[in-house]
Amino acid sequence: MKIIFTIVLLLSISWATAQNSPVTNISKALLPRAQHKNVAGKDTVIESDTSKENKEPRYYYLSVNTDVFVNTKGGAARRFSPAFEIGRTYGIFDIGLASGRINSLSSGSDTVRYIEFRPTINIFSAGRFAEGLCLGGGYLFGAKQGMMTEICNSINFNISTTVAVAVTQGYYFFDGTNSSRSTQYMGFAFTYNFLRPHSVNKQRKKATLIKE
């Protein structure tokens, strides 16, 4: 019994000494903090990467454009160029598909209807105002100068989270096999944003309008 008691006593003293040693105390102090730091650092990076994207509203929109050519001879019917555009907004970037007419009259054997891919980026915004820049490319059906490109800029005003108006100015360039031409236009655009009431995207859109 004395031998067993002596062995148990020695083991208890050794365990207590190991627990109170400086190496053990330092390991206990540093290890949890190091693990927490690594996890926290990883979580911070993930949150930083995702929060910026999540703050950008994403929604579909419909725009109606009423352009008037300013360097074209003829009356109102030859100058007026109506169009509509449907697309999707990704924060400050819009991807749209437009279709319209370059005038309200037919021009000989050429048609006046076109379809165009129109990406647009907001290069400046302050409250309800924003300035946009678009670079478009499309095709004029059945025309001798069928290749169509566009560069334009706009000054936009958001009346609400769902309705916006804009003053637009830009140039169309038409290219064909044997000829090419360009024309300038000015006009107005009316946009409706398809945002569901009380949705997260509508809250994000509202936040961009009131952001200082």
Short mmCIF file of N, CA and C in Angstrom, two decimals, residues 52-124:
data_model
loop_
_atom_site.label_atom_id
_atom_site.label_comp_id
_atom_site.label_asym_id
_atom_site.label_seq_id
_atom_site.Cartn_x
_atom_site.Cartn_y
_atom_site.Cartn_z
N LYS A 52 -19.56 44.11 -50.57
CA LYS A 52 -19.56 45.11 -51.63
C LYS A 52 -20.52 44.70 -52.74
N GLU A 53 -20.53 43.43 -53.10
CA GLU A 53 -21.43 42.96 -54.14
C GLU A 53 -22.88 43.03 -53.66
N ASN A 54 -23.10 42.67 -52.41
CA ASN A 54 -24.47 42.63 -51.89
C ASN A 54 -25.09 44.01 -51.77
N LYS A 55 -24.27 45.06 -51.69
CA LYS A 55 -24.81 46.40 -51.59
C LYS A 55 -25.23 46.97 -52.94
N GLU A 56 -24.90 46.29 -54.04
CA GLU A 56 -25.26 46.76 -55.37
C GLU A 56 -26.63 46.21 -55.76
N PRO A 57 -27.59 47.08 -56.05
CA PRO A 57 -28.91 46.58 -56.45
C PRO A 57 -28.87 45.94 -57.82
N ARG A 58 -29.67 44.89 -57.99
CA ARG A 58 -29.77 44.19 -59.27
C ARG A 58 -31.25 44.04 -59.61
N TYR A 59 -31.62 44.51 -60.80
CA TYR A 59 -33.03 44.48 -61.19
C TYR A 59 -33.14 44.68 -62.69
N TYR A 60 -34.32 44.35 -63.23
CA TYR A 60 -34.62 44.56 -64.64
C TYR A 60 -35.24 45.94 -64.84
N TYR A 61 -35.10 46.47 -66.05
CA TYR A 61 -35.63 47.79 -66.35
C TYR A 61 -36.16 47.84 -67.78
N LEU A 62 -37.01 48.83 -68.03
CA LEU A 62 -37.54 49.11 -69.37
C LEU A 62 -37.42 50.59 -69.63
N SER A 63 -36.80 50.96 -70.76
CA SER A 63 -36.62 52.36 -71.12
C SER A 63 -37.29 52.64 -72.47
N VAL A 64 -37.86 53.83 -72.57
CA VAL A 64 -38.43 54.32 -73.81
C VAL A 64 -37.62 55.56 -74.21
N ASN A 65 -37.03 55.53 -75.40
CA ASN A 65 -36.18 56.62 -75.87
C ASN A 65 -36.87 57.39 -76.99
N THR A 66 -36.82 58.70 -76.91
CA THR A 66 -37.40 59.58 -77.93
C THR A 66 -36.30 60.51 -78.43
N ASP A 67 -35.58 60.08 -79.44
CA ASP A 67 -34.45 60.84 -79.96
C ASP A 67 -34.85 61.62 -81.21
N VAL A 68 -34.15 62.73 -81.41
CA VAL A 68 -34.35 63.58 -82.60
C VAL A 68 -32.99 63.87 -83.19
N PHE A 69 -32.80 63.55 -84.48
CA PHE A 69 -31.54 63.84 -85.15
C PHE A 69 -31.43 65.34 -85.41
N VAL A 70 -30.25 65.88 -85.11
CA VAL A 70 -30.09 67.34 -85.19
C VAL A 70 -29.31 67.76 -86.43
N ASN A 71 -28.76 66.83 -87.19
CA ASN A 71 -28.02 67.20 -88.40
C ASN A 71 -28.56 66.46 -89.62
N THR A 72 -29.88 66.25 -89.64
CA THR A 72 -30.54 65.56 -90.74
C THR A 72 -31.54 66.49 -91.41
N LYS A 73 -31.50 66.52 -92.73
CA LYS A 73 -32.46 67.35 -93.46
C LYS A 73 -33.82 66.69 -93.49
N GLY A 74 -34.86 67.49 -93.48
CA GLY A 74 -36.20 66.95 -93.56
C GLY A 74 -37.05 67.37 -92.38
N GLY A 75 -38.29 66.91 -92.38
CA GLY A 75 -39.22 67.28 -91.34
C GLY A 75 -39.10 66.40 -90.11
N ALA A 76 -40.12 66.51 -89.25
CA ALA A 76 -40.11 65.82 -87.96
C ALA A 76 -40.11 64.30 -88.14
N ALA A 77 -40.84 63.81 -89.15
CA ALA A 77 -40.92 62.36 -89.34
C ALA A 77 -39.57 61.77 -89.71
N ARG A 78 -38.76 62.50 -90.46
CA ARG A 78 -37.45 62.00 -90.86
C ARG A 78 -36.44 62.14 -89.72
N ARG A 79 -36.67 63.05 -88.81
CA ARG A 79 -35.73 63.29 -87.72
C ARG A 79 -36.02 62.44 -86.48
N PHE A 80 -37.28 62.06 -86.28
CA PHE A 80 -37.69 61.40 -85.05
C PHE A 80 -37.26 59.93 -85.05
N SER A 81 -36.62 59.50 -83.97
CA SER A 81 -36.10 58.14 -83.87
C SER A 81 -36.54 57.53 -82.54
N PRO A 82 -37.67 56.82 -82.50
CA PRO A 82 -38.13 56.20 -81.26
C PRO A 82 -37.49 54.82 -81.05
N ALA A 83 -37.38 54.43 -79.80
CA ALA A 83 -36.81 53.13 -79.48
C ALA A 83 -37.21 52.74 -78.07
N PHE A 84 -37.08 51.46 -77.79
CA PHE A 84 -37.25 50.99 -76.41
C PHE A 84 -36.11 50.03 -76.09
N GLU A 85 -35.82 49.90 -74.81
CA GLU A 85 -34.69 49.08 -74.36
C GLU A 85 -35.11 48.30 -73.12
N ILE A 86 -34.78 47.03 -73.11
CA ILE A 86 -34.97 46.20 -71.93
C ILE A 86 -33.60 45.70 -71.48
N GLY A 87 -33.41 45.57 -70.18
CA GLY A 87 -32.11 45.13 -69.71
C GLY A 87 -32.11 44.86 -68.22
N ARG A 88 -30.91 44.70 -67.70
CA ARG A 88 -30.73 44.41 -66.29
C ARG A 88 -29.62 45.28 -65.73
N THR A 89 -29.83 45.78 -64.53
CA THR A 89 -28.87 46.63 -63.85
C THR A 89 -28.06 45.81 -62.85
N TYR A 90 -26.75 46.03 -62.86
CA TYR A 90 -25.85 45.43 -61.88
C TYR A 90 -25.09 46.58 -61.20
N GLY A 91 -25.71 47.17 -60.20
CA GLY A 91 -25.07 48.30 -59.55
C GLY A 91 -25.00 49.50 -60.47
N ILE A 92 -23.78 49.90 -60.85
CA ILE A 92 -23.59 51.06 -61.73
C ILE A 92 -23.51 50.64 -63.20
N PHE A 93 -23.69 49.36 -63.51
CA PHE A 93 -23.54 48.85 -64.86
C PHE A 93 -24.85 48.29 -65.37
N ASP A 94 -25.25 48.72 -66.59
CA ASP A 94 -26.48 48.23 -67.22
C ASP A 94 -26.12 47.45 -68.48
N ILE A 95 -26.82 46.35 -68.70
CA ILE A 95 -26.71 45.58 -69.94
C ILE A 95 -28.08 45.54 -70.57
N GLY A 96 -28.24 46.16 -71.74
CA GLY A 96 -29.55 46.27 -72.36
C GLY A 96 -29.56 45.85 -73.81
N LEU A 97 -30.76 45.54 -74.29
CA LEU A 97 -30.99 45.23 -75.70
C LEU A 97 -32.07 46.19 -76.20
N ALA A 98 -31.72 46.99 -77.20
CA ALA A 98 -32.62 48.03 -77.70
C ALA A 98 -33.10 47.69 -79.10
N SER A 99 -34.29 48.18 -79.42
CA SER A 99 -34.85 48.04 -80.75
C SER A 99 -35.64 49.30 -81.08
N GLY A 100 -35.53 49.77 -82.33
CA GLY A 100 -36.23 50.99 -82.70
C GLY A 100 -36.12 51.30 -84.17
N ARG A 101 -36.33 52.55 -84.50
CA ARG A 101 -36.28 53.03 -85.88
C ARG A 101 -35.37 54.26 -85.94
N ILE A 102 -34.63 54.38 -87.04
CA ILE A 102 -33.77 55.55 -87.19
C ILE A 102 -34.55 56.76 -87.69
N ASN A 103 -35.75 56.54 -88.18
CA ASN A 103 -36.68 57.63 -88.48
C ASN A 103 -38.07 57.03 -88.60
N SER A 104 -39.04 57.87 -88.79
CA SER A 104 -40.42 57.40 -88.86
C SER A 104 -40.89 57.14 -90.28
N LEU A 105 -39.97 57.22 -91.25
CA LEU A 105 -40.31 56.99 -92.66
C LEU A 105 -39.42 55.90 -93.22
N SER A 106 -39.90 55.21 -94.23
CA SER A 106 -39.06 54.27 -94.97
C SER A 106 -38.20 55.06 -95.95
N SER A 107 -36.99 54.56 -96.22
CA SER A 107 -36.06 55.27 -97.09
C SER A 107 -35.72 54.39 -98.30
N GLY A 108 -36.56 54.44 -99.33
CA GLY A 108 -36.31 53.64 -100.52
C GLY A 108 -36.34 52.16 -100.23
N SER A 109 -35.33 51.45 -100.72
CA SER A 109 -35.25 50.01 -100.49
C SER A 109 -34.71 49.66 -99.11
N ASP A 110 -34.14 50.63 -98.39
CA ASP A 110 -33.61 50.38 -97.05
C ASP A 110 -34.73 50.34 -96.02
N THR A 111 -34.52 49.58 -94.99
CA THR A 111 -35.44 49.60 -93.86
C THR A 111 -34.90 50.56 -92.80
N VAL A 112 -35.70 50.83 -91.81
CA VAL A 112 -35.30 51.77 -90.77
C VAL A 112 -35.29 51.12 -89.39
N ARG A 113 -35.57 49.85 -89.31
CA ARG A 113 -35.62 49.16 -88.03
C ARG A 113 -34.25 48.57 -87.67
N TYR A 114 -33.94 48.62 -86.40
CA TYR A 114 -32.64 48.11 -85.96
C TYR A 114 -32.79 47.39 -84.61
N ILE A 115 -31.77 46.61 -84.29
CA ILE A 115 -31.62 46.00 -82.99
C ILE A 115 -30.20 46.26 -82.52
N GLU A 116 -30.03 46.52 -81.24
CA GLU A 116 -28.73 47.00 -80.75
C GLU A 116 -28.46 46.49 -79.34
N PHE A 117 -27.23 46.09 -79.11
CA PHE A 117 -26.74 45.73 -77.77
C PHE A 117 -26.13 46.98 -77.14
N ARG A 118 -26.64 47.37 -75.94
CA ARG A 118 -26.23 48.65 -75.35
C ARG A 118 -25.78 48.49 -73.90
N PRO A 119 -24.49 48.31 -73.64
CA PRO A 119 -23.98 48.37 -72.27
C PRO A 119 -23.78 49.83 -71.86
N THR A 120 -24.13 50.14 -70.62
CA THR A 120 -24.04 51.50 -70.11
C THR A 120 -23.44 51.47 -68.71
N ILE A 121 -22.59 52.44 -68.41
CA ILE A 121 -22.00 52.55 -67.09
C ILE A 121 -22.22 53.95 -66.55
N ASN A 122 -22.56 54.04 -65.27
CA ASN A 122 -22.69 55.34 -64.61
C ASN A 122 -21.30 55.78 -64.17
N ILE A 123 -20.80 56.83 -64.80
CA ILE A 123 -19.44 57.28 -64.51
C ILE A 123 -19.41 58.30 -63.38
N PHE A 124 -20.58 58.82 -62.99
CA PHE A 124 -20.65 59.77 -61.88
C PHE A 124 -22.06 59.75 -61.33
#
